[in-house]
Structure formats: C-alpha cells, structure tokens
Coordinates of C-alpha atoms in Angstrom, one line a residue:
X1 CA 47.9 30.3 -27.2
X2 CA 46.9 30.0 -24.1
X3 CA 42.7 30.0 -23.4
X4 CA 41.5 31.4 -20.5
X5 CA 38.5 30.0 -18.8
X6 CA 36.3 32.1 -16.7
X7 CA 34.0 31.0 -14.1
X8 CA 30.5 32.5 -13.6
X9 CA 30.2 34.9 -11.3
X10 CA 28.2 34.0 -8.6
X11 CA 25.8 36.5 -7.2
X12 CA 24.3 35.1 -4.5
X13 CA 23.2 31.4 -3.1
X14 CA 26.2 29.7 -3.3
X15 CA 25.4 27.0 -0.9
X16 CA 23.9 26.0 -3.5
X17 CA 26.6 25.5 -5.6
X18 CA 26.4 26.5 -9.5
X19 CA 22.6 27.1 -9.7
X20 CA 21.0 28.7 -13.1
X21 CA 17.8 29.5 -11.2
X22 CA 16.9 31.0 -8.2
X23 CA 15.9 28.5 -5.0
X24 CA 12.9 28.5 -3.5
X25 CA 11.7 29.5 0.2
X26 CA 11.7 26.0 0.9
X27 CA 15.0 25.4 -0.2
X28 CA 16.7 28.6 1.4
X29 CA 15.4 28.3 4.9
X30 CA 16.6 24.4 4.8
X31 CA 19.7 24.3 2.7
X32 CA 22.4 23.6 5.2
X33 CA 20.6 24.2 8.2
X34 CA 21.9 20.5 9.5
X35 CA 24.9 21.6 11.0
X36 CA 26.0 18.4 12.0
X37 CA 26.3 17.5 8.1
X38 CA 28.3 20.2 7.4
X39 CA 31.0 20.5 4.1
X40 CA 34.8 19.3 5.5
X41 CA 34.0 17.9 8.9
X42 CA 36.3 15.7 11.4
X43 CA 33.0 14.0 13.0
X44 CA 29.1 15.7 13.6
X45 CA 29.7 17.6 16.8
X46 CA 33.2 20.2 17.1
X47 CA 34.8 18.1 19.9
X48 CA 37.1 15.1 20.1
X49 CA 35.9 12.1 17.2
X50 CA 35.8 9.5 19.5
X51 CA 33.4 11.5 21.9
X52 CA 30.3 9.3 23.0
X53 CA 28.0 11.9 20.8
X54 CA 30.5 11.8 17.5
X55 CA 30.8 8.2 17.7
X56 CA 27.0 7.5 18.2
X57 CA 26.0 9.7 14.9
X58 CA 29.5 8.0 13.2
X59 CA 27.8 4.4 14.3
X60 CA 23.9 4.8 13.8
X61 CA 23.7 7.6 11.2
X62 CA 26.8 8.4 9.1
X63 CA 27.3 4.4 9.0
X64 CA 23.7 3.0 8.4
X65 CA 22.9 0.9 6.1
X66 CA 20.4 3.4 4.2
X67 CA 22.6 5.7 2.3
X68 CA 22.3 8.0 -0.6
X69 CA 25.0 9.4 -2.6
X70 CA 24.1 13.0 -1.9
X71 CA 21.2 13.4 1.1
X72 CA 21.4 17.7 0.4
X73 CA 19.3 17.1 -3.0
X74 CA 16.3 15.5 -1.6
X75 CA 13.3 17.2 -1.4
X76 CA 10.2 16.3 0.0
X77 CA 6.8 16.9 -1.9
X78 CA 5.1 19.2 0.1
X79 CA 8.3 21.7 -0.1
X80 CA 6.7 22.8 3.3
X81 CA 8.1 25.5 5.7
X82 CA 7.7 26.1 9.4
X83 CA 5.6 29.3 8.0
X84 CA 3.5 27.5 5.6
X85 CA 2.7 24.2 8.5
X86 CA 1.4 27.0 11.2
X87 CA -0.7 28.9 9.1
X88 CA -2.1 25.4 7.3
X89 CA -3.1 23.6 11.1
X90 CA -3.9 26.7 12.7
X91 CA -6.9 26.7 10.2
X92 CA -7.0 23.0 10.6
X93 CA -7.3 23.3 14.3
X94 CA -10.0 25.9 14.3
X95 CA -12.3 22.8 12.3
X96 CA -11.2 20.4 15.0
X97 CA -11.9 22.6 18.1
X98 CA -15.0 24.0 16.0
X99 CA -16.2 20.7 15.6
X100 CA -15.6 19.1 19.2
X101 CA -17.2 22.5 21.1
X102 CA -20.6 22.3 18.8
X103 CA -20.9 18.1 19.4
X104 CA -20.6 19.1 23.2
X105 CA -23.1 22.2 23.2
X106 CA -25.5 19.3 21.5
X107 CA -24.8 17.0 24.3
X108 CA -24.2 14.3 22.0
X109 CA -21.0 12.5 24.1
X110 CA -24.4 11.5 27.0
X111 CA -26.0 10.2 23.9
X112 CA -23.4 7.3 23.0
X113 CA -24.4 3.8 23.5
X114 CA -22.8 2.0 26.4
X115 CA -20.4 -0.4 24.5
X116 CA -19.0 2.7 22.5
X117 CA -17.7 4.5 25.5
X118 CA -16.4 1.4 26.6
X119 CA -14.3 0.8 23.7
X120 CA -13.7 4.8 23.7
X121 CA -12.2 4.7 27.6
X122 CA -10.6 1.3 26.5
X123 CA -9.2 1.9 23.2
X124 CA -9.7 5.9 21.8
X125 CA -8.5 7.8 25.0
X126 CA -5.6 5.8 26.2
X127 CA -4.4 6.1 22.8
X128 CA -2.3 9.0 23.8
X129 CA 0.3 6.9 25.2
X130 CA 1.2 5.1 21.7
X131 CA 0.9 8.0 20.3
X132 CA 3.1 10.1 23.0
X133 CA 5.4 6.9 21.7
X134 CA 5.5 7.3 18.1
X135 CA 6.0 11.3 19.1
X136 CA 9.7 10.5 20.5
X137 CA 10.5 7.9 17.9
X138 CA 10.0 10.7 14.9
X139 CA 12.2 13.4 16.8
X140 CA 14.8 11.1 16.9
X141 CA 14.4 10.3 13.2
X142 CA 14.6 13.6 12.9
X143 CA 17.5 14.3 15.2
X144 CA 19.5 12.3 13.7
X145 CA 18.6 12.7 9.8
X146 CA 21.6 13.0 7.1
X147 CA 20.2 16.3 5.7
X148 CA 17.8 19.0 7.1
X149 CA 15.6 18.3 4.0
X150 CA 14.5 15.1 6.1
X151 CA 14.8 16.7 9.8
X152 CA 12.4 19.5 8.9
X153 CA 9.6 17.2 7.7
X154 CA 10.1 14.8 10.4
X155 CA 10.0 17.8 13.3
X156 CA 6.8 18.5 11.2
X157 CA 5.7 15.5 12.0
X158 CA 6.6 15.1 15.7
X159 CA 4.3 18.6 16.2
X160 CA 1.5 16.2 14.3
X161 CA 1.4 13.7 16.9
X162 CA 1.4 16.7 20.0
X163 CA -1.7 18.1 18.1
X164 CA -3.3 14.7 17.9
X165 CA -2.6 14.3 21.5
X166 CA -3.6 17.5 22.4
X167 CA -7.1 16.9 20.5
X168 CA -7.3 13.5 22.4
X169 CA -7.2 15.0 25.4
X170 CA -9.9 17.2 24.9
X171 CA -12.3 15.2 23.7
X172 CA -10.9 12.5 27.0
X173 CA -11.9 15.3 29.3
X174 CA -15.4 16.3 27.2
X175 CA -16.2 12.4 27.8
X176 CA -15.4 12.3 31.1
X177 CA -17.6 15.3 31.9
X178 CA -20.5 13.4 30.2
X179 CA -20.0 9.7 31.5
X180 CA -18.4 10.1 35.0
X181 CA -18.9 6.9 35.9
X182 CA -16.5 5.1 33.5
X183 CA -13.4 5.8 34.5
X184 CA -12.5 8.0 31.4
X185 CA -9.5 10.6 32.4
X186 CA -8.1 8.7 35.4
X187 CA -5.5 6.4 35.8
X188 CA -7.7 3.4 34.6
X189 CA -5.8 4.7 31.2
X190 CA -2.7 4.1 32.2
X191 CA -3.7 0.6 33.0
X192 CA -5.3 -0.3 30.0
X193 CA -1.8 0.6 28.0
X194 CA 0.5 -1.0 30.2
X195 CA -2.1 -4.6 31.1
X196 CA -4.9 -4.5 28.9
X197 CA -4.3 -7.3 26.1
X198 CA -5.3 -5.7 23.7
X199 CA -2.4 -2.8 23.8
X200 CA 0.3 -5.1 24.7
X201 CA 1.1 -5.5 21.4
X202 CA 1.6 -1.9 20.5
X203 CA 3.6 -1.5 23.8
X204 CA 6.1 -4.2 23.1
X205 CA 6.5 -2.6 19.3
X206 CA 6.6 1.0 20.3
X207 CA 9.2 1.0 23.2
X208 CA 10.7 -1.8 20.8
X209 CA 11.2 0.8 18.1
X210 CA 12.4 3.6 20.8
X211 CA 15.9 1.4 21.3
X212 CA 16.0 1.1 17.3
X213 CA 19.5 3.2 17.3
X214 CA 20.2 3.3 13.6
X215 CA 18.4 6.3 12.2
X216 CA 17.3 4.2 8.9
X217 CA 16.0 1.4 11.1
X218 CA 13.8 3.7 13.3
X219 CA 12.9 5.6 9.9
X220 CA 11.5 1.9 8.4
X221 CA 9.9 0.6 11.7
X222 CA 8.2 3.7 12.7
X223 CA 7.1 5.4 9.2
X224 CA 7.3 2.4 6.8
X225 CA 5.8 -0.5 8.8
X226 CA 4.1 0.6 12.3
X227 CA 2.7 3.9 11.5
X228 CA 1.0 2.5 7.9
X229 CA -0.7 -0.3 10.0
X230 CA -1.7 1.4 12.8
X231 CA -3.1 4.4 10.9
X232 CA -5.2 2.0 9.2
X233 CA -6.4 0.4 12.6
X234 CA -6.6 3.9 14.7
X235 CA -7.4 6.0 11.9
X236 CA -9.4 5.0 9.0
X237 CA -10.9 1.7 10.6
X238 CA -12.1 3.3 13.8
X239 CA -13.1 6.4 12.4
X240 CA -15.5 3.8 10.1
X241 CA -16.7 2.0 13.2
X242 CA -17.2 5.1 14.8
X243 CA -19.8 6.5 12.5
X244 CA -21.5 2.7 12.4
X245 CA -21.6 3.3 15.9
X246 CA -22.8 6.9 15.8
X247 CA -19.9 8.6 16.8
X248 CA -19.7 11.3 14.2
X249 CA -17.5 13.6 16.2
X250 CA -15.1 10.0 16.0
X251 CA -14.9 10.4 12.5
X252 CA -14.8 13.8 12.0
X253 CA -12.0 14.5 13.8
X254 CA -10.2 11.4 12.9
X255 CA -10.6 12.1 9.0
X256 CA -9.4 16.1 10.0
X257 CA -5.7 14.3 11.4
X258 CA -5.4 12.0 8.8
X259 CA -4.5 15.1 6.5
X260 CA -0.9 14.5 9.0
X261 CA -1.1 11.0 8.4
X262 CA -1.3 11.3 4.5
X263 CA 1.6 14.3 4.5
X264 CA 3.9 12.6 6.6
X265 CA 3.4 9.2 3.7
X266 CA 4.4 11.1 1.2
X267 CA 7.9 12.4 2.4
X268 CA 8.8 8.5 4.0
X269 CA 7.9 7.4 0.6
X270 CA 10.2 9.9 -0.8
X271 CA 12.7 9.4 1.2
X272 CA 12.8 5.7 0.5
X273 CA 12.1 5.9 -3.0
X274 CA 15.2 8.8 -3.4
X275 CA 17.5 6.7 -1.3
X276 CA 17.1 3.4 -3.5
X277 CA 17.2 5.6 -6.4
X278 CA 20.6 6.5 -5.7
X279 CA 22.0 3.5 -3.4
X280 CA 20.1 0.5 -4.8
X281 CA 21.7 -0.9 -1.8
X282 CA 19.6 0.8 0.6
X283 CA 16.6 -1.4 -0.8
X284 CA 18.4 -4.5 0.8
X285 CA 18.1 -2.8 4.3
X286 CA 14.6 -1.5 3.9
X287 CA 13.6 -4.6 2.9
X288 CA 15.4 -6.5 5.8
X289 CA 14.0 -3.9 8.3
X290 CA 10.5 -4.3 6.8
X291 CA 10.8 -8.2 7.2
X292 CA 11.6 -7.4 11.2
X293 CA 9.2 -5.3 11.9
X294 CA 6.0 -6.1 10.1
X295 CA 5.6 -9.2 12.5
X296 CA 5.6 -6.5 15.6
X297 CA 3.1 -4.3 13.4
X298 CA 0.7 -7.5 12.8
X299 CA 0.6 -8.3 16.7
X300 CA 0.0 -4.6 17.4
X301 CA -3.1 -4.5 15.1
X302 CA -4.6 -7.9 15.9
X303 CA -4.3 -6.7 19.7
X304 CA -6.4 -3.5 18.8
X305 CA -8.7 -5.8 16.6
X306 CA -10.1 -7.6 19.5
X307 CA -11.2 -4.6 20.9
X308 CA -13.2 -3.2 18.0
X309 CA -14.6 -7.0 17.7
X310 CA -15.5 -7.2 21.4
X311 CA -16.4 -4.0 23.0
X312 CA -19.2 -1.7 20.4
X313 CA -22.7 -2.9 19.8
X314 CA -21.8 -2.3 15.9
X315 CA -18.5 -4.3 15.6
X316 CA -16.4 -5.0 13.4
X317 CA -14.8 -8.8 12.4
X318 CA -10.8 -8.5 13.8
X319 CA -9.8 -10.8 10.9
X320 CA -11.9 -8.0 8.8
X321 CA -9.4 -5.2 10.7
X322 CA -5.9 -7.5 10.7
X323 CA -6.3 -7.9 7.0
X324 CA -7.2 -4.1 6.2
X325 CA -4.2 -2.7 8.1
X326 CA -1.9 -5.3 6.5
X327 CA -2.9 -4.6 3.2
X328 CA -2.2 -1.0 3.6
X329 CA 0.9 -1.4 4.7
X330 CA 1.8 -4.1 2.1
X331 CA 0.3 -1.3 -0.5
X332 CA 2.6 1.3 0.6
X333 CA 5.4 -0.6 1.0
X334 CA 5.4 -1.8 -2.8
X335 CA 4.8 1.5 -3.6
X336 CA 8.7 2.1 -3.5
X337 CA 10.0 -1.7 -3.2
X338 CA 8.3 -2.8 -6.3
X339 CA 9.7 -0.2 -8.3
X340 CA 13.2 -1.5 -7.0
X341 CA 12.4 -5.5 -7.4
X342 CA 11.7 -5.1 -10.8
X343 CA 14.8 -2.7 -11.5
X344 CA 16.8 -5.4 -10.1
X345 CA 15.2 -8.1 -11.9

C-alpha cells in the first residue's frame, strides 16, 4: 500500500519557506528585498554575465572571502525598520537641535577658552570630511551586501553619518558666528584635512578604504578596525576632553551620536560573529583584513592625538589617546575572534 504524503498548505509567507510562525515586520519588509540575490539567478543584474556590473559583484561580492552558508537568515539585533529609525532620531534630533539652540541663546560658544576653538576649527569642524568619507564607504558596504538583512542596517547607518554631518555643520556655523576671527566655516577646513599633519593619517586610511573593492574587506576596514578606533578618538575621547575643557555642548552632543555609533557595533559584530559561525573560514579573512588595516587605524589616531595633546589648555597625553582607541578596537575585535580562536584550538 502505497502512503501518500501531504505537504502543508501554505497560507501565506512563503518566501519564507516552511515557517510554523508568523514573521515579524522586520522580517517582511526585508525578506528578499535584495534583488540582486535573488533564488535561480544567471549573475546579479538581468543582462549579459560577463557585463562590467555582473562581473564586479561576481568578483568582489559573490566571490569574497567572507562567506556564510545562507546570508537570508541573518538578522541583526536591533530588528530595525526604516519606520522604527525615523521615528527613534527624529526624537533624537529634537535633543540635539534642543541642546545646540539653548548653549547658543546662553552665548556660551564666546565663552570657550582660546586653545579649545583652536583645536575645535582644527580638529572638531573639519571633521566632516572623514566623516563625509566613512559616509560613502558604508553605502557601498551596503550596496553591495549578500542579503538585504545587511544592506538595510548599513543604509541605516550611512543616514547616521549625514546626521552627524549635518549636526557638525551647525554647530561649525554657531562657532563661526561667535569667533569670526578664527577661520571656522571657511576654506581653512579644507586645508587642515588635506595638509594638516595631524589628519593625514585618517586621509591616507579613509580614501585607502574607498578603493577596498571586496565588500567583506571594506566591511572589516571601515566597521571592524577604523570606525572602533576612531569612535574612541572622535567620540568618547574628545567628548571627555571637551567637558575638561568646558565644552559641555562637546559632550552632549557627542554622547547623543554615539547612540549610532553603539547600534551600528552591534550589527558588524553580528554579522561577523554569524559569518564565522557558519564559514569558520571567514575568520581567516577577517583576521587577515584586521592585520592590514589596524596599522592604517593606529596612524590615523596617533595623527588626531597630537592635536588633543597640543592644541587645549586641558590636554590630554597622545600616548594616553593611541592606547585608549587601540584597546577598544582590540576589545571589540575579540569580541567575535576569540570566540573563533578558541573553537579552532
């Protein structure tokens, strides 16, 4: 006697293959919306294989030495939605802009000490050309992702960096309004990125990474090695020498953005942690990418050190600020590399 097998029907959702629950928001606006990874393709784009745009996501994505068996069941940790990010920084912008229009009713930019604006003009406002940098290297880690479960939080993440430019801007035109005399919103910016010594660093490792073709290379440079030490520098370490310097607005608004800066951590640390989980291979070529790159993210923060050392009249030691940024980055890093040295063991 023959038996007779019958699948279950499916109802809905079947993207999703043979689900016994039902998928969340998250899921259903990012399931599949890659459609350059789509099921039974000839190459990424609908046009000849050997095209220049099939063959560069054949070459740098499809072939790149950080692979996962299945890329479509990743999912990062904040399970966020394009909804869910507007409505969580329009409220964070509202602090930030809040914030920056009461310190300027109070007058207090004509109240910081000499030094300070100098490392402000020097180091704070011309920021915005790393981070315009940093901007273009996550759309292309996002542009090129295996899966829209890594393109979404990296687009995410690309609006982060526009916001923090957008806030650098203002508070680089509220300076210049109270300290017209230093050079603050003109070209003298400019300058200081592309001859001041203490940028050059950062320059040579930003347009560096922005020629890193292989989407899991510009994925370890950027958000496991650069972005990790810089944070620390630009971030937590200024925002610190700020407030010793009496720049409160400094630290407010610094410790508002790192909110991006902690959210976008946690989905490169998924990411790697999920590929090496399923490709223990993948380890190999972070940890070959990490070994490249970390010597770039060292210069870049010894470069910025000098100016924290040099320019405030509270400074702060650069071998104090080198050895803080590397050990964040070190800390991170093992966060998801330990795990996989000691599996391999």
């Amino acid at each position: 006697m023959t038996e007779i097998t019958r699948s279950r029907a499916r109802r809905t959702f079947s993207a999703f293959g043979d689900v016994r629950k039902m998928p969340t928001e998250y899921e259903i606006v990012t399931q599949g919306q890659n459609y350059t990874t789509r099921e039974n393709r000839a190459a990424a784009f609908e046009q000849n294989p050997s095209s220049p745009a099939n063959l560069w996501f054949l070459t740098y994505r499809d072939q790149s030495p950080l692979q996962a068996e299945n890329w479509e069941q990743f999912r990062e940790p904040d399970s966020l939605t394009y909804r869910m990010y507007v409505g969580a920084q329009a409220e964070s912008e509202s602090k930030i802009h809040g914030v920056v229009e009461e310190y300027a009713l109070l007058g207090a930019e004509k109240r910081l000490a000499p030094g300070w604006v100098e490392l402000l003009g020097t180091l704070y406002t011309p920021s915005r050309y790393a981070v315009h940098g940093f901007q273009q290297i996550q759309a292309y880690i996002g542009y090129m992702a295996p899966t829209a479960y890594i393109t979404n939080p990296a687009g995410l993440s690309t609006a982060d960096f526009l916001r923090r430019n957008t806030t650098i801007a203002y508070r680089t035109r509220e300076l210049q309004l109270a300290h017209p005399d230093s050079a603050i919103g003109t070209d003298s910016e400019r300058k200081h990125w592309q001859g001041c010594a203490g940028w050059q660093g950062t320059r040579k490792a930003v347009e560096s990474a922005l020629i890193s073709y292989d989407w899991g290379e510009a994925f370890t440079a950027l958000n496991l090695v650069l972005l990790p030490t810089l944070d620390d520098v630009l971030t937590r370490q200024f925002a610190e020498v700020a407030l010793e310097n009496g720049d409160n607005l400094a630290w407010l608004v610094q410790s508002f953005l790192d909110a991006d800066n902690q959210r976008r951590n946690r989905w490169s640390h998924a990411v790697a942690q999920f590929a090496i989980s399923q490709k223990p291979q993948s380890a190999a070529a972070i940890e070959k990418w990490v070994a490249k790159w970390s010597p770039y993210a060292d210069d870049a923060a010894a470069g910025l050190a000098t100016l924290l050392e040099t320019l405030p009249e509270a400074p702060r030691a650069a071998d104090d600020v080198i050895a803080g940024a590397r050990a964040a980055r070190e800390a991170f890093i093992s966060s998801f590399l330990g795990d996989a040295n000691k599996a391999s063991a």
